[in-house]
mmCIF file of C-alpha atoms in Angstrom:
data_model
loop_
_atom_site.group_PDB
_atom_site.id
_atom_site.type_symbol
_atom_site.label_atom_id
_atom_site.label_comp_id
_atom_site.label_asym_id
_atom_site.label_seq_id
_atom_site.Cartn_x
_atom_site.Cartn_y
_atom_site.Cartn_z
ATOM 1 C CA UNK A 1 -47.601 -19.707 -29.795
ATOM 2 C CA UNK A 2 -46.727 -18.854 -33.703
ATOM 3 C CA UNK A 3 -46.252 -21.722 -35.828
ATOM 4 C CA UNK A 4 -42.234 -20.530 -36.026
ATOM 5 C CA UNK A 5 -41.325 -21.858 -32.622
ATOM 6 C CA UNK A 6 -41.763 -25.264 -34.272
ATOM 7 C CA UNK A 7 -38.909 -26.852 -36.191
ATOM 8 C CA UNK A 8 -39.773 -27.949 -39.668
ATOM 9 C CA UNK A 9 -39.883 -31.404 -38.803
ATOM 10 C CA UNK A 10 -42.651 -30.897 -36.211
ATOM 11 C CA UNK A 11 -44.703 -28.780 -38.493
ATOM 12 C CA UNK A 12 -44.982 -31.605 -40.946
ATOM 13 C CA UNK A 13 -45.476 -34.406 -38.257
ATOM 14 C CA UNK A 14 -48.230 -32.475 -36.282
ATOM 15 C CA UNK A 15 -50.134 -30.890 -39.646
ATOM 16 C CA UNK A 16 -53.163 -33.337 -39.606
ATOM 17 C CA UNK A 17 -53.665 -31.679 -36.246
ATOM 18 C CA UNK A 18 -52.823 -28.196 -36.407
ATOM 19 C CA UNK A 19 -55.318 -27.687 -39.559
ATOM 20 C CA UNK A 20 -57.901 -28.542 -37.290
ATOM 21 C CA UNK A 21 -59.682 -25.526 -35.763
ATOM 22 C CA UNK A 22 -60.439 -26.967 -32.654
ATOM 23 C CA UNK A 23 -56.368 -27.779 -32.081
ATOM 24 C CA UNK A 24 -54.262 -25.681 -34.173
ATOM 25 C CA UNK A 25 -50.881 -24.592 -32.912
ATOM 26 C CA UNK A 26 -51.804 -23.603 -29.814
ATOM 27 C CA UNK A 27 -53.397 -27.218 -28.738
ATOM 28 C CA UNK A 28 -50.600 -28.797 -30.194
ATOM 29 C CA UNK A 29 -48.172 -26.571 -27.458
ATOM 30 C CA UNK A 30 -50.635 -28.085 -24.830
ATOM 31 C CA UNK A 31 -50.236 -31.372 -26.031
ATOM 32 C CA UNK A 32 -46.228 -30.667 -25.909
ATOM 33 C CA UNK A 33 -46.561 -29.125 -22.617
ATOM 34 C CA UNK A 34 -48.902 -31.977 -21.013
ATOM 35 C CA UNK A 35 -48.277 -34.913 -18.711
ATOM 36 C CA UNK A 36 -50.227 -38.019 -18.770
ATOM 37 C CA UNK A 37 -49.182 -40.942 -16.645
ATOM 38 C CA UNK A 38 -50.394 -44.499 -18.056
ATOM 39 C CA UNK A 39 -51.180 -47.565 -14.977
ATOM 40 C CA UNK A 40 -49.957 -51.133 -16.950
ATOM 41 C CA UNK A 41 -48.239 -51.409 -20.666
ATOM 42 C CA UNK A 42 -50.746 -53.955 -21.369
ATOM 43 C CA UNK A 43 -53.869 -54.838 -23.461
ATOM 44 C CA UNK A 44 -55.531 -51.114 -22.498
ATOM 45 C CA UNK A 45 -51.995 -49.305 -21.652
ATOM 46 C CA UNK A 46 -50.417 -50.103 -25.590
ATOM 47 C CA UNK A 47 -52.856 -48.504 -27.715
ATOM 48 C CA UNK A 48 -53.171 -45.631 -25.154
ATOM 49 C CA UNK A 49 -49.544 -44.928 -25.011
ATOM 50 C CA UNK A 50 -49.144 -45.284 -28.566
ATOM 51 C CA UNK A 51 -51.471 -43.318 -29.524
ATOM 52 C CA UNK A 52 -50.944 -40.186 -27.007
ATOM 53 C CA UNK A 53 -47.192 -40.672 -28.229
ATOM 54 C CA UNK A 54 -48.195 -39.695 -31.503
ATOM 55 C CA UNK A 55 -50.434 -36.929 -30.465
ATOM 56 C CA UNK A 56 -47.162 -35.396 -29.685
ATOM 57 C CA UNK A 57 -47.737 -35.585 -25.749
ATOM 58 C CA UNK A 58 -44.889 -34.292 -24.063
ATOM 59 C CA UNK A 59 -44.517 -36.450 -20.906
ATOM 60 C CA UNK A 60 -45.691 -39.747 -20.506
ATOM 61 C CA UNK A 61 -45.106 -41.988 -17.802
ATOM 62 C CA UNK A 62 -45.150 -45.880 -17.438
ATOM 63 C CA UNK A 63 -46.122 -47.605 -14.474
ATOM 64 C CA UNK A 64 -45.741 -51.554 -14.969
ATOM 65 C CA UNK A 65 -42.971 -54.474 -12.980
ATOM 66 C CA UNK A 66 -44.035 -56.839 -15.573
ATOM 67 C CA UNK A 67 -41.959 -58.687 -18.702
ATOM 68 C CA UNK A 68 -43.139 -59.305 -21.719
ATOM 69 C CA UNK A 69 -44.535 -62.089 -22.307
ATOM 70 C CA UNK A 70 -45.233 -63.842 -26.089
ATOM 71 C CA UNK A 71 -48.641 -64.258 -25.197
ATOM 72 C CA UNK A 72 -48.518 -60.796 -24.683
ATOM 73 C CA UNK A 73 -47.831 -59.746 -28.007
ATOM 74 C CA UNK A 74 -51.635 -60.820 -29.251
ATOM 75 C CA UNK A 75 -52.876 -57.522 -27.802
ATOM 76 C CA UNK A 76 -50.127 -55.389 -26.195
ATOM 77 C CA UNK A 77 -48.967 -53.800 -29.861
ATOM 78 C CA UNK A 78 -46.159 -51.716 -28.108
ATOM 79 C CA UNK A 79 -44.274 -54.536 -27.935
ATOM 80 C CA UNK A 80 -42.649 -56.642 -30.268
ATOM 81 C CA UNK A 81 -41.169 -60.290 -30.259
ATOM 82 C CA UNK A 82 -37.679 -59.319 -29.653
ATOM 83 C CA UNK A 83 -38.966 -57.654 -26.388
ATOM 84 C CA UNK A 84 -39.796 -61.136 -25.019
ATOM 85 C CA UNK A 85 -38.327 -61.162 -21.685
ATOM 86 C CA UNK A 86 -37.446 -57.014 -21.302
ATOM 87 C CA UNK A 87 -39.597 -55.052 -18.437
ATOM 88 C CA UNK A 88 -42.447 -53.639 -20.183
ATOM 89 C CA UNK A 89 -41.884 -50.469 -19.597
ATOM 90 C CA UNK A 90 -38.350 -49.998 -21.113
ATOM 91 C CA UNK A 91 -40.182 -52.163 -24.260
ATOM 92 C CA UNK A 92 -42.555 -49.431 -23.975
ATOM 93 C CA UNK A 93 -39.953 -46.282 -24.141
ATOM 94 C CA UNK A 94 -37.801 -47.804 -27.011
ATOM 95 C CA UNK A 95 -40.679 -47.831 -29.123
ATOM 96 C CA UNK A 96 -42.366 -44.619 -27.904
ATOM 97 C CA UNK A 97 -38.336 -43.088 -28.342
ATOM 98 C CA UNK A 98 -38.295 -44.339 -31.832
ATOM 99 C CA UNK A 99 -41.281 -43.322 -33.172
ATOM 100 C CA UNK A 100 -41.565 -39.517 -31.682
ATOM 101 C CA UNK A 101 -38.799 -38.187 -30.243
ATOM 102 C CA UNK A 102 -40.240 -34.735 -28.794
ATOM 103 C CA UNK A 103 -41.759 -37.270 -25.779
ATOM 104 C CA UNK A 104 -39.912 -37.665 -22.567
ATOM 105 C CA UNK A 105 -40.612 -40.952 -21.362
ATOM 106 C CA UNK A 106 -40.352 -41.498 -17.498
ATOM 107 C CA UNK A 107 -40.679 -44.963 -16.501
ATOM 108 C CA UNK A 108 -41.581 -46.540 -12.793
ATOM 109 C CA UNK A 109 -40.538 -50.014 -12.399
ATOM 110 C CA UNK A 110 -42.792 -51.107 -10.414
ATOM 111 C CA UNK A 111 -46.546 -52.218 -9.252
ATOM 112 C CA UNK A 112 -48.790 -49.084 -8.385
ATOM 113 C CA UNK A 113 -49.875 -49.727 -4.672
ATOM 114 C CA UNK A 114 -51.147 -48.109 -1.809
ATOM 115 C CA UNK A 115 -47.605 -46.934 -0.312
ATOM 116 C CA UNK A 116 -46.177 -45.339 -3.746
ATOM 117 C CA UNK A 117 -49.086 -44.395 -6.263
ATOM 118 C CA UNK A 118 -49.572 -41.407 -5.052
ATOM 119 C CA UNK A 119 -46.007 -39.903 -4.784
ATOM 120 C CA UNK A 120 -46.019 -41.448 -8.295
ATOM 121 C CA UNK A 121 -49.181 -39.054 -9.446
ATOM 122 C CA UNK A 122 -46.745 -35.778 -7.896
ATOM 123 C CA UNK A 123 -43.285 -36.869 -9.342
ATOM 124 C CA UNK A 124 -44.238 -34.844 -12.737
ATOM 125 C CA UNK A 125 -47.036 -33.588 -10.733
ATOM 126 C CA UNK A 126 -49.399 -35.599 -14.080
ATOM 127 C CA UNK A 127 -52.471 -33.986 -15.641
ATOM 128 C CA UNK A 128 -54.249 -37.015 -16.633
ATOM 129 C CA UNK A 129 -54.020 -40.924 -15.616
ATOM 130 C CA UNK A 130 -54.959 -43.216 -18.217
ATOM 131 C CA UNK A 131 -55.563 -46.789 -15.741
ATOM 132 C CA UNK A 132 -54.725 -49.710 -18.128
ATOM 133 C CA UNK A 133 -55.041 -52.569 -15.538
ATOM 134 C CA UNK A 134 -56.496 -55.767 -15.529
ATOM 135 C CA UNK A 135 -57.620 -56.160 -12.045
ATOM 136 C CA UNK A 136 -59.567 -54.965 -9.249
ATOM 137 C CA UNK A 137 -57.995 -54.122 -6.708
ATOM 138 C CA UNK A 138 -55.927 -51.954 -8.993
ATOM 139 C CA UNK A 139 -58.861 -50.424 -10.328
ATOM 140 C CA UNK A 140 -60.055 -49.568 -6.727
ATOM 141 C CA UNK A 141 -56.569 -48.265 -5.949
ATOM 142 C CA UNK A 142 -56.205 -45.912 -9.161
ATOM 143 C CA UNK A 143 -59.749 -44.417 -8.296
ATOM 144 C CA UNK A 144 -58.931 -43.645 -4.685
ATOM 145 C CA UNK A 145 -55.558 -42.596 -5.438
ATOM 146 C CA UNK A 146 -57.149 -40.229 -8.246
ATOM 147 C CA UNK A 147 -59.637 -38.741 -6.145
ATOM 148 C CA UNK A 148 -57.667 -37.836 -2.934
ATOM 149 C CA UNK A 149 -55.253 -36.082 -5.250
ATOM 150 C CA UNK A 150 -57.699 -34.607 -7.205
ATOM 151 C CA UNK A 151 -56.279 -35.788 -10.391
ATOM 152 C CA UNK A 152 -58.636 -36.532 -13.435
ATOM 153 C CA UNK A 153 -58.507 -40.307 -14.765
ATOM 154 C CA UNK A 154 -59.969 -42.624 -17.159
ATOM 155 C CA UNK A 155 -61.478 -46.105 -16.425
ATOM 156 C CA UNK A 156 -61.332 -48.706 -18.665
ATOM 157 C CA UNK A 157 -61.854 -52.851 -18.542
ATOM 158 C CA UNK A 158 -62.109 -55.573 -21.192
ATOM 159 C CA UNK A 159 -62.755 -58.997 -21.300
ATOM 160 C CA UNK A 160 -63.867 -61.626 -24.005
ATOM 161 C CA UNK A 161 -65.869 -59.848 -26.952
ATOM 162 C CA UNK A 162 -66.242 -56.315 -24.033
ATOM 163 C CA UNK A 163 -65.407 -53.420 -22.863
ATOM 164 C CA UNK A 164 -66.096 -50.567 -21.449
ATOM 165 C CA UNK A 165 -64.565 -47.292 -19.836
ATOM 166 C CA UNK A 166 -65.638 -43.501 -17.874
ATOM 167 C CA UNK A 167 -63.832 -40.736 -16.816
ATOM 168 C CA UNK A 168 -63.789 -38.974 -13.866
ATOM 169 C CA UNK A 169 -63.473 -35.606 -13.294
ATOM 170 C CA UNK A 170 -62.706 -33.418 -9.803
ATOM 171 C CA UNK A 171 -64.339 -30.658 -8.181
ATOM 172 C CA UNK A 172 -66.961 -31.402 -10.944
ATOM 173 C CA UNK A 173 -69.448 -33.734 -9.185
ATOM 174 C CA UNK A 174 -69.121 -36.464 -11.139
ATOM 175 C CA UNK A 175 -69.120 -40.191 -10.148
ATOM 176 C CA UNK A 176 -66.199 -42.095 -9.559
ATOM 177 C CA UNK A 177 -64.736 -45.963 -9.899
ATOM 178 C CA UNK A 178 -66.956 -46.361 -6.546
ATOM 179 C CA UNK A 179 -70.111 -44.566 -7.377
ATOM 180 C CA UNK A 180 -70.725 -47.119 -10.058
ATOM 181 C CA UNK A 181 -69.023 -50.202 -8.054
ATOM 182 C CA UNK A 182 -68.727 -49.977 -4.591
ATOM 183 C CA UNK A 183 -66.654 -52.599 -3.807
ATOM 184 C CA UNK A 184 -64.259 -55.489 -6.105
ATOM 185 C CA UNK A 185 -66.836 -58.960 -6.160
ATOM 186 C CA UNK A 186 -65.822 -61.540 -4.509
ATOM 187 C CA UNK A 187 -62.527 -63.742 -5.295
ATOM 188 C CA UNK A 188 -63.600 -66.384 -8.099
ATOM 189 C CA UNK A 189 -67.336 -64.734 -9.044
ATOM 190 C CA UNK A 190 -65.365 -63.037 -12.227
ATOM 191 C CA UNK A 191 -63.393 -65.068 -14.346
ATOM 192 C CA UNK A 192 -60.003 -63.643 -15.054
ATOM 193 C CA UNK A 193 -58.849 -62.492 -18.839
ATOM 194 C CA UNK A 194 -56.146 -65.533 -18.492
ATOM 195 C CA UNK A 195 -59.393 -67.643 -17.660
ATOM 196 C CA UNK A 196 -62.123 -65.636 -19.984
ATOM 197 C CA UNK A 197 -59.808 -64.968 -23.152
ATOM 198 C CA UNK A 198 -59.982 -61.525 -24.797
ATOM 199 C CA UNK A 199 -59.940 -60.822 -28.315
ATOM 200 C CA UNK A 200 -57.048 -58.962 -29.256
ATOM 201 C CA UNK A 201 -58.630 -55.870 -30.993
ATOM 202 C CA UNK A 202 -60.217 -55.489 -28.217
ATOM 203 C CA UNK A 203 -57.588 -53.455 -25.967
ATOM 204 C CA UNK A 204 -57.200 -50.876 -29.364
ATOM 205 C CA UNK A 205 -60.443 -50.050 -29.213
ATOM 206 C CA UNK A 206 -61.154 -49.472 -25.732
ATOM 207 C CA UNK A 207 -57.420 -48.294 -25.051
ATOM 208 C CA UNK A 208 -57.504 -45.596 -28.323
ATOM 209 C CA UNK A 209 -60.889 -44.067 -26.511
ATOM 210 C CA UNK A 210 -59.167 -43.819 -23.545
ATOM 211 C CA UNK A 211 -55.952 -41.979 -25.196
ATOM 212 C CA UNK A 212 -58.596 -39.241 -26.730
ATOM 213 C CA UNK A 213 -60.530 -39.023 -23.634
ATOM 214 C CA UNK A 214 -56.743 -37.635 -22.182
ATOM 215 C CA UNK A 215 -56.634 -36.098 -25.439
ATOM 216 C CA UNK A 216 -59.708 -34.022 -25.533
ATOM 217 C CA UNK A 217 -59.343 -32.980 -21.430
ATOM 218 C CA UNK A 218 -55.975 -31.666 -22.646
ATOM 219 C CA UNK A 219 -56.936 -29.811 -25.448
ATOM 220 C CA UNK A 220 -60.251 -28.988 -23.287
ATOM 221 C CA UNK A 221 -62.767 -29.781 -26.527
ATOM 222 C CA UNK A 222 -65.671 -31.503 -26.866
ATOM 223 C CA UNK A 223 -67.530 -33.746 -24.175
ATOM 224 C CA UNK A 224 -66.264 -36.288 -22.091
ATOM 225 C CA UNK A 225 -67.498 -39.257 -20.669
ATOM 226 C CA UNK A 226 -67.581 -37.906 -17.210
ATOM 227 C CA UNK A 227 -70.951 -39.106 -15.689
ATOM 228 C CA UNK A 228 -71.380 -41.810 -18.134
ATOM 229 C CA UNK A 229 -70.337 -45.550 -18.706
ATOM 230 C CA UNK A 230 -69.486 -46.573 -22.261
ATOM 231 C CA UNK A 231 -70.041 -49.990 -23.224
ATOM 232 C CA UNK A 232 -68.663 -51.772 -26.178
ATOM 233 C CA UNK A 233 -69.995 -55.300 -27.659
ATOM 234 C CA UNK A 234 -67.451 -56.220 -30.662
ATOM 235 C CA UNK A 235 -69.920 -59.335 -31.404
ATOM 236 C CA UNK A 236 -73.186 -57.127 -32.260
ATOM 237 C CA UNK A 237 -71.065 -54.278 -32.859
ATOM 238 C CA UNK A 238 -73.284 -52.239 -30.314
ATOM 239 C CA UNK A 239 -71.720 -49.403 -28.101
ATOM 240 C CA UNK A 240 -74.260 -47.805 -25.172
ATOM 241 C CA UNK A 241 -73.583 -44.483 -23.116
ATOM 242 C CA UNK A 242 -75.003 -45.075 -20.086
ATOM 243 C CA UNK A 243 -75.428 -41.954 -17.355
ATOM 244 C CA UNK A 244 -74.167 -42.322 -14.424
ATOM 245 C CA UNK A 245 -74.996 -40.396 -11.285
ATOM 246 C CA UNK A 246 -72.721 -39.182 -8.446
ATOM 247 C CA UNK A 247 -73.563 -41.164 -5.356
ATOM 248 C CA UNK A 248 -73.811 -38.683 -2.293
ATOM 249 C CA UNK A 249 -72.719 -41.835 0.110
ATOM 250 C CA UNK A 250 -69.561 -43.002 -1.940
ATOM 251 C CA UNK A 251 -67.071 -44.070 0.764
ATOM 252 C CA UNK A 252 -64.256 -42.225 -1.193
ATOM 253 C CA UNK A 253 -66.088 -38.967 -3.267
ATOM 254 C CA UNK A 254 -69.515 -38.819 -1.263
ATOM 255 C CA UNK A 255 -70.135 -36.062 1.154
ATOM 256 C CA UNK A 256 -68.946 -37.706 3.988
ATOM 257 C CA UNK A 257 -66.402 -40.424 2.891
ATOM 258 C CA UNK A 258 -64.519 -42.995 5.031
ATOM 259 C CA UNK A 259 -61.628 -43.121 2.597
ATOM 260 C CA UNK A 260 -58.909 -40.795 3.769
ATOM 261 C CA UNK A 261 -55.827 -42.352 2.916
ATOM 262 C CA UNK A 262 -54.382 -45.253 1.248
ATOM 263 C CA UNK A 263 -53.778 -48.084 2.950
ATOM 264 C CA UNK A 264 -52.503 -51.462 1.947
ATOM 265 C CA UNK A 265 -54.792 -53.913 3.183
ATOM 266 C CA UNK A 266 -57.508 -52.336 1.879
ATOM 267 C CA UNK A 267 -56.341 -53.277 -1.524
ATOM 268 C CA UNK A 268 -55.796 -57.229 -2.767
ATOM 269 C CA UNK A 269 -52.768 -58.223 -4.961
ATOM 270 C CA UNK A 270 -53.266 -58.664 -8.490
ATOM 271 C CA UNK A 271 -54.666 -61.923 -9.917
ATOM 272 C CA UNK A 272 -54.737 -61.640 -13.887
ATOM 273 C CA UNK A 273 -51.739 -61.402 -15.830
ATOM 274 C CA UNK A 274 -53.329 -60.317 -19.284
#
């Protein structure tokens, strides 16, 4: 694409990435052109959305049935006080709308579960899926979801002073959700973020790696954090990349898996509200 089939307006707003080699005008099109669908508005979902709003992706879709909340607002920076009370996810379009207009904001009112992610994943039919939960069973049902439709998708969780995140890849052999935790722990052996605390920053910095792990699979530069777990330690200031392997018996990606289809029970309610 020649720089010409952008407007003036775009040229200027995109420049910082189109005078990079590795982007230029053609990676800014596939930014334009992408999809990304983004699981919770919250402490990882913000910064991620923000950030691939800028970026100039072209869709971007919110899945969240939550308000906001004031304690919200300590970490979840794409709202704003006067959202108090508004579903998160038209909070999230307003400000997505008023900072960069070229994005087309589709928003799903609504809890991602077992009877609707996945008709969710094919409505734009999404290239990447950013999961910004806070919860397990969530977690579990992104990953599944992900993998039966063959859709690529980062990980991420914080708590307290940590964090950490991977991406998974299909038709790539790389581990999923499940190769590195087989199953959610048992109710009450993990404190909850309403129970643990989280320091705010923390949901920027783990939610802005997750927005250029989308970015960089778009623009298909650089390596990715497929078969690796990235830790983060804001107290020592320590990050570790960790490889991962692909487990041959995972009940969901192995090479005979149990996990079909999506069902329901399989899959607890939420039980943080962060």
């Amino acid at each position: 694409m020649e720089v010409l089939d952008f407007n003036d307006q775009q040229i200027e707003r995109y420049s910082r990435h189109i005078i990079l080699s590795e982007v230029g005008v053609e990676g800014q099109q596939k930014l334009l052109d992408a999809k990304v669908l983004v699981i919770g508005t919250g402490g990882l979902g913000a910064p991620a959305t923000i950030f691939l709003a800028a970026a100039g992706v072209g869709t971007i879709g919110l899945v969240d049935a939550d308000k906001v909340d004031l304690s919200n607002l300590q970490r979840q920076i794409i709202h704003q006080t006067k959202d108090v009370g508004k579903l998160k996810v038209i909070s999230g379009k307003e400000t997505i709308n008023e900072m960069n207009p070229d994005v087309n904001v589709i928003t799903y009112d609504t809890f991602a579960n077992a009877s609707n992610i996945l008709d969710i994943i094919k409505d734009q039919d999404y290239d990447f899926i950013i999961d910004g939960t806070d919860n397990f069973s969530a977690k579990f049902l992104i990953n599944d979801a992900c993998v039966l439709a063959k859709k690529p998708f980062s990980h991420a969780g914080i708590i307290r002073f940590n964090g950490q995140l991977t991406t998974y890849i299909p038709d790539n052999n790389t581990p999923c959700y499940r190769c590195i935790f087989k199953e959610a722990p048992p109710e009450g052996a993990v404190p909850t973020c309403s129970q643990a605390g989280v320091l705010g920053v923390m949901g920027g910095v783990i939610g802005t790696l997750q927005a250029t792990e989308a970015i960089k699979y778009i623009l298909g530069i650089g390596e990715n954090l497929a078969g690796y777990l990235l830790t983060y330690d804001a107290i020592t200031m320590e990050f570790r990349k960790i490889k991962i392997k692909h487990n041959a018996k995972c009940s969901v990606c192995g090479n005979d898996p149990t996990i079909k289809e999506l069902i329901d029970t399989d899959y607890k309610p939420p039980v943080c509200g962060i």
